[in-house]
């Protein structure tokens, strides 16, 4: 008997069910944009609708546009002086008048801390806060979850853990540590498993299972990143000279530990400068024809707009593939204004004097800084040591995921920043760096990731203000802001509208393209 004789009757019996299955599959899963969105994932029952306002931020500038959304995508963006009429049989029109409609913010530097430190944050609360702030995608850092995400297995676990808990889309950076830096197969596994790129520290991270890497370690990883066309994000501080290493993370009690200037002096600008100098040397490998052409180096949370930024500008001009972010808090606060013992302002690198804040704004406006992030880095309230007010011992990290938009708008508009500029630093720039081609602008075919907000409405983040991240401690609390988020859409789903979230969390992990 030939093998074919055995197969024939089996195939015959399966032909009809197989055809029906194929047909069913085609009808249900294609085309994706017309797929019914799951019930409960959106506050809006419509899956085909039009958003209109007089101030829509498009790649062609801001103006009166109608943005048509069908399923998860934007299907048209049309300039029109008046809102289209809502007529039966046509998609519903949501007319937002003079409010701003722009791409949702993309925050490529957040610490959601799940699994392992859910008492610090977690996918659910972190992404609820993001959605309420008009952020439609975040990229989570490999720390301070426990364990940290430094292997394929740990990344797969983290991605699985996120499912059903995220209100917006979440991408993941993998961790570069000395243990995997010289092992290409480990790094490849991590990148294959879904890491959009890597993150490493050039100084102690404050987390035991995430040791620091040297510039040499980082250099060793670049050819692998080049092969995949992905970036490495680097915490740019090197302890040099080792000023007061004992106080770096959890210091000894000192007489004036409640004084902010004491903490500021413990992490001088020179640490950042030395790290950036070493990093920009290594970045030369990313030049055309270099051993790591295709890789990219991204400097996180720049606080030094002088020497460090000059080195970055030179490297860019020299053809190295480099970008740099600063954080909303460096643009908002100044060391001189930080009250004694107010550890909610502690972060690393530290908030510096007002003159540096102004230079950071100047560098942004001049096009030398590519994007803004929050570096949302929460902890439990007790670790902030608010009563003790010890800046040297308190956890360093500012919770800002919910306040990116109003903080940037308030401080930026006071300095002449336009809404289009803000959108470039919060959406276009990060989408490009993290390789998210479907996100970052309101255009045909892109994900319908949209924030609608009122630049003129102001509010105080007081004790009545609804804060959605887990531990309600933040440098932004107690301050007044303008720029109120009205509603947020994530891939066509209305996930937030003035105090309400969708019943279900239907965001997706973002995988590399
Ligand atoms: C690299 O890591 C793999 C595990 O992914 C291991 O099997 C291999 O021995 C390592 N190679 C070196 C040179 O250490
Ligand atoms: Zn960080």
Short mmCIF file of C-alpha atoms and ligand atoms in Angstrom, two decimals:
data_model
loop_
_atom_site.label_atom_id
_atom_site.label_comp_id
_atom_site.label_asym_id
_atom_site.label_seq_id
_atom_site.Cartn_x
_atom_site.Cartn_y
_atom_site.Cartn_z
CA UNK A 1 0.00 0.00 0.00
CA UNK A 2 1.36 3.42 -0.93
CA UNK A 3 1.21 6.32 1.50
CA UNK A 4 -1.16 8.10 -0.89
CA UNK A 5 -3.82 5.40 -0.45
CA UNK A 6 -3.91 6.08 3.24
CA UNK A 7 -4.19 9.83 2.82
CA UNK A 8 -6.91 9.92 0.19
CA UNK A 9 -9.90 8.93 2.36
CA UNK A 10 -8.64 11.15 5.16
CA UNK A 11 -8.37 14.14 2.88
CA UNK A 12 -11.80 13.45 1.36
CA UNK A 13 -13.44 13.47 4.78
CA UNK A 14 -11.79 16.74 5.67
CA UNK A 15 -12.35 18.71 2.47
CA UNK A 16 -15.68 20.30 3.39
CA UNK A 17 -14.84 21.25 7.00
CA UNK A 18 -11.46 22.57 5.84
CA UNK A 19 -13.07 24.79 3.21
CA UNK A 20 -15.62 26.11 5.71
CA UNK A 21 -12.88 26.80 8.23
CA UNK A 22 -10.79 28.69 5.70
CA UNK A 23 -13.80 30.74 4.59
CA UNK A 24 -14.74 31.51 8.20
CA UNK A 25 -11.21 32.48 9.04
CA UNK A 26 -11.07 34.85 6.08
CA UNK A 27 -14.37 36.50 6.99
CA UNK A 28 -13.53 36.96 10.66
CA UNK A 29 -9.88 37.98 10.49
CA UNK A 30 -9.68 39.86 7.21
CA UNK A 31 -9.81 42.75 6.80
CA UNK A 32 -8.52 43.62 10.22
CA UNK A 33 -9.71 47.24 10.26
CA UNK A 34 -13.37 46.21 9.92
CA UNK A 35 -13.16 43.69 12.72
CA UNK A 36 -15.61 44.34 15.52
CA UNK A 37 -13.73 45.70 18.51
CA UNK A 38 -14.34 43.58 21.61
CA UNK A 39 -17.21 44.73 23.81
CA UNK A 40 -15.98 46.63 26.86
CA UNK A 41 -12.70 47.66 25.26
CA UNK A 42 -14.05 51.09 24.31
CA UNK A 43 -16.28 53.68 25.96
CA UNK A 44 -17.70 54.26 22.48
CA UNK A 45 -19.87 51.62 20.81
CA UNK A 46 -19.02 52.88 17.30
CA UNK A 47 -16.15 51.27 15.44
CA UNK A 48 -16.39 53.70 12.51
CA UNK A 49 -16.43 57.39 13.42
CA UNK A 50 -15.04 60.79 12.61
CA UNK A 51 -13.20 63.13 15.01
CA UNK A 52 -13.30 66.80 14.10
CA UNK A 53 -11.81 69.99 15.49
CA UNK A 54 -10.37 73.29 14.31
CA UNK A 55 -6.94 72.31 15.65
CA UNK A 56 -5.86 68.91 14.37
CA UNK A 57 -2.11 68.19 14.32
CA UNK A 58 -1.21 66.52 11.02
CA UNK A 59 2.11 66.04 9.19
CA UNK A 60 1.02 69.05 7.10
CA UNK A 61 0.59 71.29 10.12
CA UNK A 62 -2.23 72.11 12.49
CA UNK A 63 -5.63 73.09 11.15
CA UNK A 64 -9.31 72.14 10.76
CA UNK A 65 -9.45 68.47 9.80
CA UNK A 66 -11.78 65.49 9.98
CA UNK A 67 -10.04 62.31 11.12
CA UNK A 68 -11.96 59.19 10.13
CA UNK A 69 -11.34 56.07 12.20
CA UNK A 70 -12.45 52.61 11.18
CA UNK A 71 -11.61 49.67 13.41
CA UNK A 72 -8.09 50.19 14.71
CA UNK A 73 -6.84 52.50 11.97
CA UNK A 74 -7.11 56.01 10.62
CA UNK A 75 -8.73 55.69 7.19
CA UNK A 76 -8.81 59.34 6.15
CA UNK A 77 -7.63 62.79 7.24
CA UNK A 78 -9.44 65.54 5.37
CA UNK A 79 -9.12 69.30 5.63
CA UNK A 80 -12.51 70.96 6.05
CA UNK A 81 -13.59 74.26 7.50
CA UNK A 82 -16.70 72.89 9.22
CA UNK A 83 -17.48 69.61 10.96
CA UNK A 84 -19.19 67.04 8.71
CA UNK A 85 -22.87 66.53 9.53
CA UNK A 86 -23.92 63.42 11.45
CA UNK A 87 -26.41 61.74 9.15
CA UNK A 88 -28.07 58.32 9.39
CA UNK A 89 -26.08 55.67 7.61
CA UNK A 90 -22.85 57.69 7.89
CA UNK A 91 -20.22 57.26 10.62
CA UNK A 92 -20.88 59.25 13.79
CA UNK A 93 -19.14 62.63 13.99
CA UNK A 94 -17.56 63.70 17.29
CA UNK A 95 -17.07 67.45 17.01
CA UNK A 96 -14.50 68.70 19.52
CA UNK A 97 -14.77 72.33 18.44
CA UNK A 98 -11.60 74.23 19.22
CA UNK A 99 -9.91 71.47 21.26
CA UNK A 100 -6.64 70.00 19.97
CA UNK A 101 -6.67 66.59 18.30
CA UNK A 102 -3.19 65.14 18.00
CA UNK A 103 -1.31 61.84 17.95
CA UNK A 104 -1.25 60.17 21.36
CA UNK A 105 1.98 60.66 23.27
CA UNK A 106 4.58 57.90 23.08
CA UNK A 107 6.58 57.60 26.29
CA UNK A 108 9.62 55.46 25.59
CA UNK A 109 10.99 55.62 29.13
CA UNK A 110 8.73 54.25 31.85
CA UNK A 111 9.16 51.76 34.67
CA UNK A 112 5.97 49.74 35.21
CA UNK A 113 7.68 47.32 37.62
CA UNK A 114 5.60 44.25 36.88
CA UNK A 115 6.15 41.41 37.57
CA UNK A 116 7.82 41.44 40.95
CA UNK A 117 7.30 44.98 42.21
CA UNK A 118 3.59 45.49 41.72
CA UNK A 119 3.43 47.37 45.01
CA UNK A 120 5.51 50.02 43.21
CA UNK A 121 3.31 50.21 40.07
CA UNK A 122 1.98 47.54 37.73
CA UNK A 123 0.64 47.30 34.18
CA UNK A 124 -2.94 48.16 35.08
CA UNK A 125 -2.40 51.32 37.13
CA UNK A 126 0.54 52.52 35.04
CA UNK A 127 -1.34 52.31 31.76
CA UNK A 128 -4.53 53.78 33.27
CA UNK A 129 -2.46 56.81 34.27
CA UNK A 130 -0.87 56.94 30.82
CA UNK A 131 -4.26 56.83 29.07
CA UNK A 132 -5.63 59.55 31.36
CA UNK A 133 -2.66 61.69 30.38
CA UNK A 134 -3.12 61.26 26.64
CA UNK A 135 -0.31 58.73 26.24
CA UNK A 136 -1.23 55.89 23.86
CA UNK A 137 1.98 53.87 23.89
CA UNK A 138 4.76 53.35 26.38
CA UNK A 139 7.94 51.33 26.25
CA UNK A 140 8.69 49.63 29.55
CA UNK A 141 12.20 49.43 30.97
CA UNK A 142 13.81 46.08 31.87
CA UNK A 143 13.96 47.27 35.48
CA UNK A 144 12.58 47.75 38.17
CA UNK A 145 10.49 44.68 37.64
CA UNK A 146 11.78 41.63 39.48
CA UNK A 147 13.41 39.79 37.97
CA UNK A 148 14.77 42.33 35.50
CA UNK A 149 14.20 41.56 31.83
CA UNK A 150 17.64 40.41 30.74
CA UNK A 151 16.83 37.06 29.11
CA UNK A 152 14.41 35.76 26.53
CA UNK A 153 12.53 33.70 29.13
CA UNK A 154 12.09 36.64 31.48
CA UNK A 155 10.90 38.88 28.65
CA UNK A 156 8.37 36.30 27.47
CA UNK A 157 7.09 36.05 31.06
CA UNK A 158 6.77 39.82 31.34
CA UNK A 159 4.88 40.11 28.05
CA UNK A 160 2.50 37.33 29.12
CA UNK A 161 1.96 39.06 32.46
CA UNK A 162 0.95 42.28 30.69
CA UNK A 163 -1.89 40.67 28.73
CA UNK A 164 -5.38 41.75 29.77
CA UNK A 165 -3.96 44.46 32.05
CA UNK A 166 -2.82 47.17 29.67
CA UNK A 167 -5.16 49.96 28.53
CA UNK A 168 -2.77 51.14 25.81
CA UNK A 169 -0.06 49.45 23.76
CA UNK A 170 3.14 48.60 25.61
CA UNK A 171 6.52 47.81 24.09
CA UNK A 172 9.49 46.43 26.00
CA UNK A 173 13.20 47.20 26.21
CA UNK A 174 15.44 44.28 27.15
CA UNK A 175 18.30 44.67 29.61
CA UNK A 176 21.98 44.74 28.65
CA UNK A 177 24.12 43.57 31.57
CA UNK A 178 27.69 42.20 31.76
CA UNK A 179 26.28 38.66 31.72
CA UNK A 180 24.77 38.92 28.24
CA UNK A 181 26.83 41.71 26.65
CA UNK A 182 29.42 39.33 25.18
CA UNK A 183 27.06 36.51 24.25
CA UNK A 184 25.47 37.23 20.89
CA UNK A 185 23.10 34.29 21.08
CA UNK A 186 21.67 35.52 24.40
CA UNK A 187 21.15 38.99 22.95
CA UNK A 188 19.65 37.60 19.77
CA UNK A 189 17.23 35.50 21.80
CA UNK A 190 16.17 38.59 23.74
CA UNK A 191 15.66 40.63 20.57
CA UNK A 192 13.83 37.75 18.85
CA UNK A 193 11.53 37.41 21.85
CA UNK A 194 10.27 40.96 21.38
CA UNK A 195 12.69 43.49 22.86
CA UNK A 196 12.40 46.70 20.81
CA UNK A 197 16.00 47.40 21.81
CA UNK A 198 18.19 47.28 24.92
CA UNK A 199 18.79 49.45 27.96
CA UNK A 200 21.86 49.63 30.17
CA UNK A 201 23.34 51.67 33.00
CA UNK A 202 26.86 53.09 33.13
CA UNK A 203 26.58 53.43 36.94
CA UNK A 204 24.83 51.36 39.63
CA UNK A 205 21.12 51.18 38.81
CA UNK A 206 19.94 50.90 42.40
CA UNK A 207 18.62 47.41 41.62
CA UNK A 208 20.83 44.47 42.55
CA UNK A 209 19.96 42.22 39.63
CA UNK A 210 20.73 44.93 37.08
CA UNK A 211 24.49 45.60 37.28
CA UNK A 212 26.22 48.41 35.40
CA UNK A 213 27.87 48.06 32.00
CA UNK A 214 31.02 49.82 30.84
CA UNK A 215 31.31 51.56 27.49
CA UNK A 216 33.23 48.49 26.39
CA UNK A 217 30.34 46.18 27.33
CA UNK A 218 27.98 48.41 25.38
CA UNK A 219 30.30 48.37 22.39
CA UNK A 220 30.29 44.56 22.42
CA UNK A 221 26.49 44.51 22.00
CA UNK A 222 26.36 46.88 19.04
CA UNK A 223 27.01 44.42 16.18
CA UNK A 224 24.04 42.33 17.35
CA UNK A 225 21.84 45.44 17.55
CA UNK A 226 23.08 46.41 14.09
CA UNK A 227 21.93 43.09 12.68
CA UNK A 228 18.42 43.77 14.02
CA UNK A 229 18.43 47.52 13.38
CA UNK A 230 17.54 48.32 16.99
CA UNK A 231 18.70 50.90 19.53
CA UNK A 232 20.43 50.73 22.89
CA UNK A 233 19.30 53.25 25.48
CA UNK A 234 21.93 54.22 28.00
CA UNK A 235 21.77 55.77 31.45
CA UNK A 236 24.62 58.24 31.04
CA UNK A 237 26.29 58.69 34.42
CA UNK A 238 29.73 57.37 35.35
CA UNK A 239 30.98 57.74 38.90
CA UNK A 240 33.97 59.91 38.12
CA UNK A 241 35.54 61.04 40.29
CA UNK A 242 33.93 58.74 42.84
CA UNK A 243 32.72 61.69 44.85
CA UNK A 244 30.67 60.04 47.57
CA UNK A 245 29.96 56.50 46.49
CA UNK A 246 28.64 55.58 49.93
CA UNK A 247 25.71 57.90 49.34
CA UNK A 248 24.98 56.83 45.83
CA UNK A 249 21.97 54.68 46.44
CA UNK A 250 21.25 54.19 50.10
CA UNK A 251 23.56 56.55 51.94
CA UNK A 252 24.70 56.91 55.50
CA UNK A 253 22.77 59.44 57.53
CA UNK A 254 24.41 62.83 57.23
CA UNK A 255 23.83 66.10 58.98
CA UNK A 256 22.19 67.96 56.10
CA UNK A 257 20.64 65.12 54.15
CA UNK A 258 17.34 67.04 54.03
CA UNK A 259 18.97 69.70 51.92
CA UNK A 260 18.49 69.28 48.18
CA UNK A 261 21.80 70.95 47.36
CA UNK A 262 23.56 68.23 49.33
CA UNK A 263 22.08 65.59 46.99
CA UNK A 264 22.72 67.72 43.91
CA UNK A 265 26.39 68.01 44.82
CA UNK A 266 26.64 64.23 45.17
CA UNK A 267 25.86 63.69 41.47
CA UNK A 268 27.73 66.40 39.58
CA UNK A 269 27.37 67.28 35.90
CA UNK A 270 30.81 65.78 35.35
CA UNK A 271 29.39 62.26 35.83
CA UNK A 272 27.12 62.81 32.88
CA UNK A 273 29.84 64.43 30.79
CA UNK A 274 32.30 61.56 31.36
CA UNK A 275 29.67 58.96 30.48
CA UNK A 276 28.55 60.75 27.33
CA UNK A 277 32.16 61.18 26.24
CA UNK A 278 32.81 57.43 26.55
CA UNK A 279 29.52 56.62 24.87
CA UNK A 280 30.05 58.92 21.90
CA UNK A 281 33.44 57.24 21.29
CA UNK A 282 31.64 53.90 21.08
CA UNK A 283 28.90 55.45 18.91
CA UNK A 284 31.45 55.89 16.11
CA UNK A 285 30.93 52.18 15.37
CA UNK A 286 27.41 53.04 14.14
CA UNK A 287 28.67 55.23 11.29
CA UNK A 288 28.24 54.11 7.69
CA UNK A 289 30.88 51.47 7.05
CA UNK A 290 31.49 51.03 10.79
CA UNK A 291 31.39 47.63 12.55
CA UNK A 292 27.93 48.39 14.00
CA UNK A 293 26.27 50.31 11.18
CA UNK A 294 22.52 49.83 11.68
CA UNK A 295 22.71 50.01 15.47
CA UNK A 296 21.67 53.17 17.28
CA UNK A 297 22.58 54.79 20.59
CA UNK A 298 19.97 56.74 22.51
CA UNK A 299 21.00 58.84 25.50
CA UNK A 300 18.24 58.91 28.11
CA UNK A 301 17.24 61.71 30.49
CA UNK A 302 19.76 64.40 29.56
CA UNK A 303 20.16 66.93 32.35
CA UNK A 304 23.35 68.58 31.04
CA UNK A 305 22.58 70.92 28.15
CA UNK A 306 26.20 72.13 27.98
CA UNK A 307 29.19 69.80 27.58
CA UNK A 308 27.25 66.53 27.30
CA UNK A 309 24.92 67.94 24.67
CA UNK A 310 27.85 69.39 22.73
CA UNK A 311 29.42 65.94 22.57
CA UNK A 312 26.14 64.47 21.32
CA UNK A 313 25.79 67.19 18.67
CA UNK A 314 29.33 66.56 17.47
CA UNK A 315 28.70 62.82 17.25
CA UNK A 316 25.53 63.41 15.20
CA UNK A 317 27.32 65.81 12.89
CA UNK A 318 30.06 63.22 12.47
CA UNK A 319 27.56 60.63 11.21
CA UNK A 320 27.08 58.50 14.33
CA UNK A 321 23.56 57.19 14.83
CA UNK A 322 22.61 58.95 18.06
CA UNK A 323 19.52 60.52 19.61
CA UNK A 324 18.88 62.08 23.00
CA UNK A 325 15.89 62.63 25.24
CA UNK A 326 15.29 64.87 28.20
CA UNK A 327 12.50 64.38 30.72
CA UNK A 328 9.46 66.51 31.43
CA UNK A 329 10.72 67.09 34.97
CA UNK A 330 14.03 68.67 33.90
CA UNK A 331 11.93 71.08 31.83
CA UNK A 332 9.55 71.82 34.68
CA UNK A 333 11.49 72.13 37.93
CA UNK A 334 14.64 73.81 39.22
CA UNK A 335 16.89 72.86 42.12
CA UNK A 336 16.52 76.29 43.77
CA UNK A 337 12.78 75.75 44.20
CA UNK A 338 12.92 72.34 45.87
CA UNK A 339 11.86 72.58 49.52
CA UNK A 340 13.92 70.99 52.27
CA UNK A 341 13.13 67.29 52.61
CA UNK A 342 10.87 67.18 49.49
CA UNK A 343 12.11 63.83 48.26
CA UNK A 344 9.34 63.56 45.66
CA UNK A 345 11.77 65.68 43.57
CA UNK A 346 14.61 63.17 43.82
CA UNK A 347 15.69 61.56 40.56
CA UNK A 348 18.95 60.72 38.79
CA UNK A 349 20.55 62.58 37.21
CA UNK A 350 19.27 65.21 39.63
CA UNK A 351 17.07 68.19 38.80
CA UNK A 352 19.55 71.01 38.29
CA UNK A 353 19.50 74.79 38.68
CA UNK A 354 17.10 76.97 36.65
CA UNK A 355 19.83 78.04 34.23
CA UNK A 356 20.12 74.42 33.01
CA UNK A 357 16.37 74.07 32.64
CA UNK A 358 16.37 77.15 30.39
CA UNK A 359 19.26 75.77 28.32
CA UNK A 360 17.40 72.47 27.90
CA UNK A 361 14.41 74.39 26.53
CA UNK A 362 16.71 76.29 24.19
CA UNK A 363 18.26 73.03 22.97
CA UNK A 364 14.83 71.51 22.33
CA UNK A 365 13.65 74.55 20.38
CA UNK A 366 16.92 74.51 18.45
CA UNK A 367 16.39 70.89 17.40
CA UNK A 368 19.29 69.45 19.41
CA UNK A 369 17.15 67.26 21.68
CA UNK A 370 15.04 64.70 19.85
CA UNK A 371 12.27 63.83 22.27
CA UNK A 372 10.83 64.04 25.76
CA UNK A 373 9.99 61.19 28.12
CA UNK A 374 8.78 60.98 31.71
CA UNK A 375 11.15 58.33 33.11
CA UNK A 376 8.14 57.46 35.27
CA UNK A 377 9.95 55.74 38.12
CA UNK A 378 7.68 55.13 41.09
CA UNK A 379 8.26 53.26 44.32
CA UNK A 380 6.16 52.60 47.38
CA UNK A 381 5.47 55.69 49.45
CA UNK A 382 7.58 54.50 52.39
CA UNK A 383 10.71 54.29 50.22
CA UNK A 384 10.40 58.00 49.46
CA UNK A 385 11.02 58.70 53.19
CA UNK A 386 8.76 61.74 53.07
CA UNK A 387 8.74 62.25 56.85
CA UNK A 388 12.46 61.85 57.25
CA UNK A 389 13.09 63.85 54.09
CA UNK A 390 16.51 62.27 53.61
CA UNK A 391 17.47 62.95 50.00
CA UNK A 392 20.44 60.61 50.16
CA UNK A 393 18.52 57.56 51.34
CA UNK A 394 15.14 58.08 49.62
CA UNK A 395 14.27 56.21 46.40
CA UNK A 396 15.27 58.29 43.39
CA UNK A 397 12.55 58.49 40.76
CA UNK A 398 9.74 60.86 39.78
CA UNK A 399 6.26 59.64 38.91
CA UNK A 400 5.12 61.57 35.88
CA UNK A 401 3.42 59.20 33.46
CA UNK A 402 0.05 60.97 33.81
CA UNK A 403 1.35 64.54 33.57
CA UNK A 404 3.57 64.56 30.48
CA UNK A 405 1.18 66.60 28.39
CA UNK A 406 0.11 69.36 30.82
CA UNK A 407 3.63 69.73 32.24
CA UNK A 408 5.23 70.07 28.80
CA UNK A 409 2.49 72.34 27.53
CA UNK A 410 2.48 74.63 30.56
CA UNK A 411 6.23 75.15 30.68
CA UNK A 412 6.69 75.05 26.92
CA UNK A 413 3.96 77.46 25.90
CA UNK A 414 5.36 79.95 28.42
CA UNK A 415 8.59 79.82 26.38
CA UNK A 416 7.02 80.03 22.92
CA UNK A 417 6.73 76.31 22.15
CA UNK A 418 4.07 75.45 19.57
CA UNK A 419 1.68 72.50 19.76
CA UNK A 420 3.30 71.05 16.62
CA UNK A 421 6.71 71.14 18.30
CA UNK A 422 5.35 69.40 21.35
CA UNK A 423 3.81 66.73 19.15
CA UNK A 424 7.13 66.18 17.40
CA UNK A 425 8.96 65.63 20.70
CA UNK A 426 6.24 63.45 22.20
CA UNK A 427 5.08 61.40 19.20
CA UNK A 428 7.04 61.62 15.95
CA UNK A 429 10.49 61.56 17.56
CA UNK A 430 9.93 58.60 19.91
CA UNK A 431 8.06 56.59 17.22
CA UNK A 432 11.09 56.91 14.99
CA UNK A 433 13.66 56.01 17.65
CA UNK A 434 11.72 52.97 18.88
CA UNK A 435 10.86 51.85 15.31
CA UNK A 436 7.07 52.10 15.61
CA UNK A 437 6.10 52.84 12.00
CA UNK A 438 2.36 52.54 12.64
CA UNK A 439 2.40 55.15 15.38
CA UNK A 440 3.37 58.78 15.91
CA UNK A 441 1.24 60.72 13.43
CA UNK A 442 -2.33 61.20 12.23
CA UNK A 443 -2.18 59.80 8.71
CA UNK A 444 -3.98 57.30 6.51
CA UNK A 445 -3.24 53.73 7.59
CA UNK A 446 -1.73 54.57 10.98
CA UNK A 447 -3.03 53.23 14.28
CA UNK A 448 -5.85 55.41 15.59
CA UNK A 449 -3.83 56.49 18.67
CA UNK A 450 -5.26 59.91 19.42
CA UNK A 451 -5.52 62.42 22.27
CA UNK A 452 -8.07 65.24 22.38
CA UNK A 453 -7.19 68.00 24.83
CA UNK A 454 -7.94 71.56 25.81
CA UNK A 455 -4.84 73.78 25.98
CA UNK A 456 -6.78 76.58 27.71
CA UNK A 457 -8.27 74.56 30.58
CA UNK A 458 -6.20 74.67 33.76
CA UNK A 459 -6.22 72.68 36.98
CA UNK A 460 -4.26 72.09 40.16
CA UNK A 461 -3.03 68.61 41.01
CA UNK A 462 -4.40 68.72 44.54
CA UNK A 463 -5.69 66.00 46.85
CA UNK A 464 -8.97 65.81 44.88
CA UNK A 465 -7.27 65.32 41.54
CA UNK A 466 -7.77 61.79 40.18
CA UNK A 467 -4.32 60.20 40.01
CA UNK A 468 -4.32 56.73 38.50
CA UNK A 469 -0.77 55.52 39.12
CA UNK A 470 -0.47 53.37 42.20
CA UNK A 471 1.51 55.44 44.70
CA UNK A 472 0.19 58.98 44.82
CA UNK A 473 3.51 60.74 45.32
CA UNK A 474 4.83 63.01 42.60
CA UNK A 475 6.85 66.16 42.08
CA UNK A 476 3.95 67.43 39.96
CA UNK A 477 1.49 67.40 42.86
CA UNK A 478 0.61 70.77 44.31
CA UNK A 479 1.36 72.58 41.06
CA UNK A 480 -1.01 74.26 38.61
CA UNK A 481 -1.08 73.24 34.95
CA UNK A 482 -2.93 74.05 31.77
CA UNK A 483 -3.71 71.44 29.13
CA UNK A 484 -6.51 69.12 30.12
CA UNK A 485 -6.98 65.76 28.46
CA UNK A 486 -10.58 65.33 27.28
CA UNK A 487 -10.38 61.87 25.74
CA UNK A 488 -7.87 59.28 24.56
CA UNK A 489 -8.22 56.68 21.79
CA UNK A 490 -5.89 53.70 21.58
CA UNK A 491 -6.07 51.82 18.26
CA UNK A 492 -9.59 53.11 17.69
CA UNK A 493 -10.83 52.27 21.17
CA UNK A 494 -11.91 55.12 23.40
CA UNK A 495 -9.97 54.12 26.49
CA UNK A 496 -10.38 57.30 28.56
CA UNK A 497 -12.87 60.13 28.73
CA UNK A 498 -12.90 62.70 31.56
CA UNK A 499 -12.57 60.53 34.62
CA UNK A 500 -13.62 57.20 33.09
CA UNK A 501 -11.66 54.34 31.60
CA UNK A 502 -13.01 51.63 29.32
CA UNK A 503 -14.29 48.65 31.35
CA UNK A 504 -11.68 46.34 29.83
CA UNK A 505 -7.95 46.76 29.25
CA UNK A 506 -7.45 45.85 25.60
CA UNK A 507 -4.02 47.23 24.75
CA UNK A 508 -1.49 44.95 23.07
CA UNK A 509 2.18 44.27 23.52
CA UNK A 510 4.14 46.02 20.78
CA UNK A 511 6.46 43.64 18.94
CA UNK A 512 9.35 44.75 16.76
CA UNK A 513 8.52 45.14 13.06
C1 LIG B 1 25.92 31.99 25.44
O1 LIG B 1 24.68 31.72 26.03
C2 LIG B 1 24.16 30.44 25.73
C3 LIG B 1 22.78 30.37 26.35
O2 LIG B 1 21.91 31.17 25.63
C4 LIG B 1 25.09 29.36 26.23
O3 LIG B 1 24.56 28.10 25.87
C5 LIG B 1 26.44 29.58 25.65
O4 LIG B 1 27.34 28.65 26.23
C6 LIG B 1 26.94 30.98 25.88
N1 LIG B 1 28.17 31.20 25.17
C7 LIG B 1 29.25 31.62 25.76
C8 LIG B 1 30.45 31.80 24.86
O5 LIG B 1 29.34 31.86 26.94
ZN1 LIG B 2 14.54 55.30 34.00
#
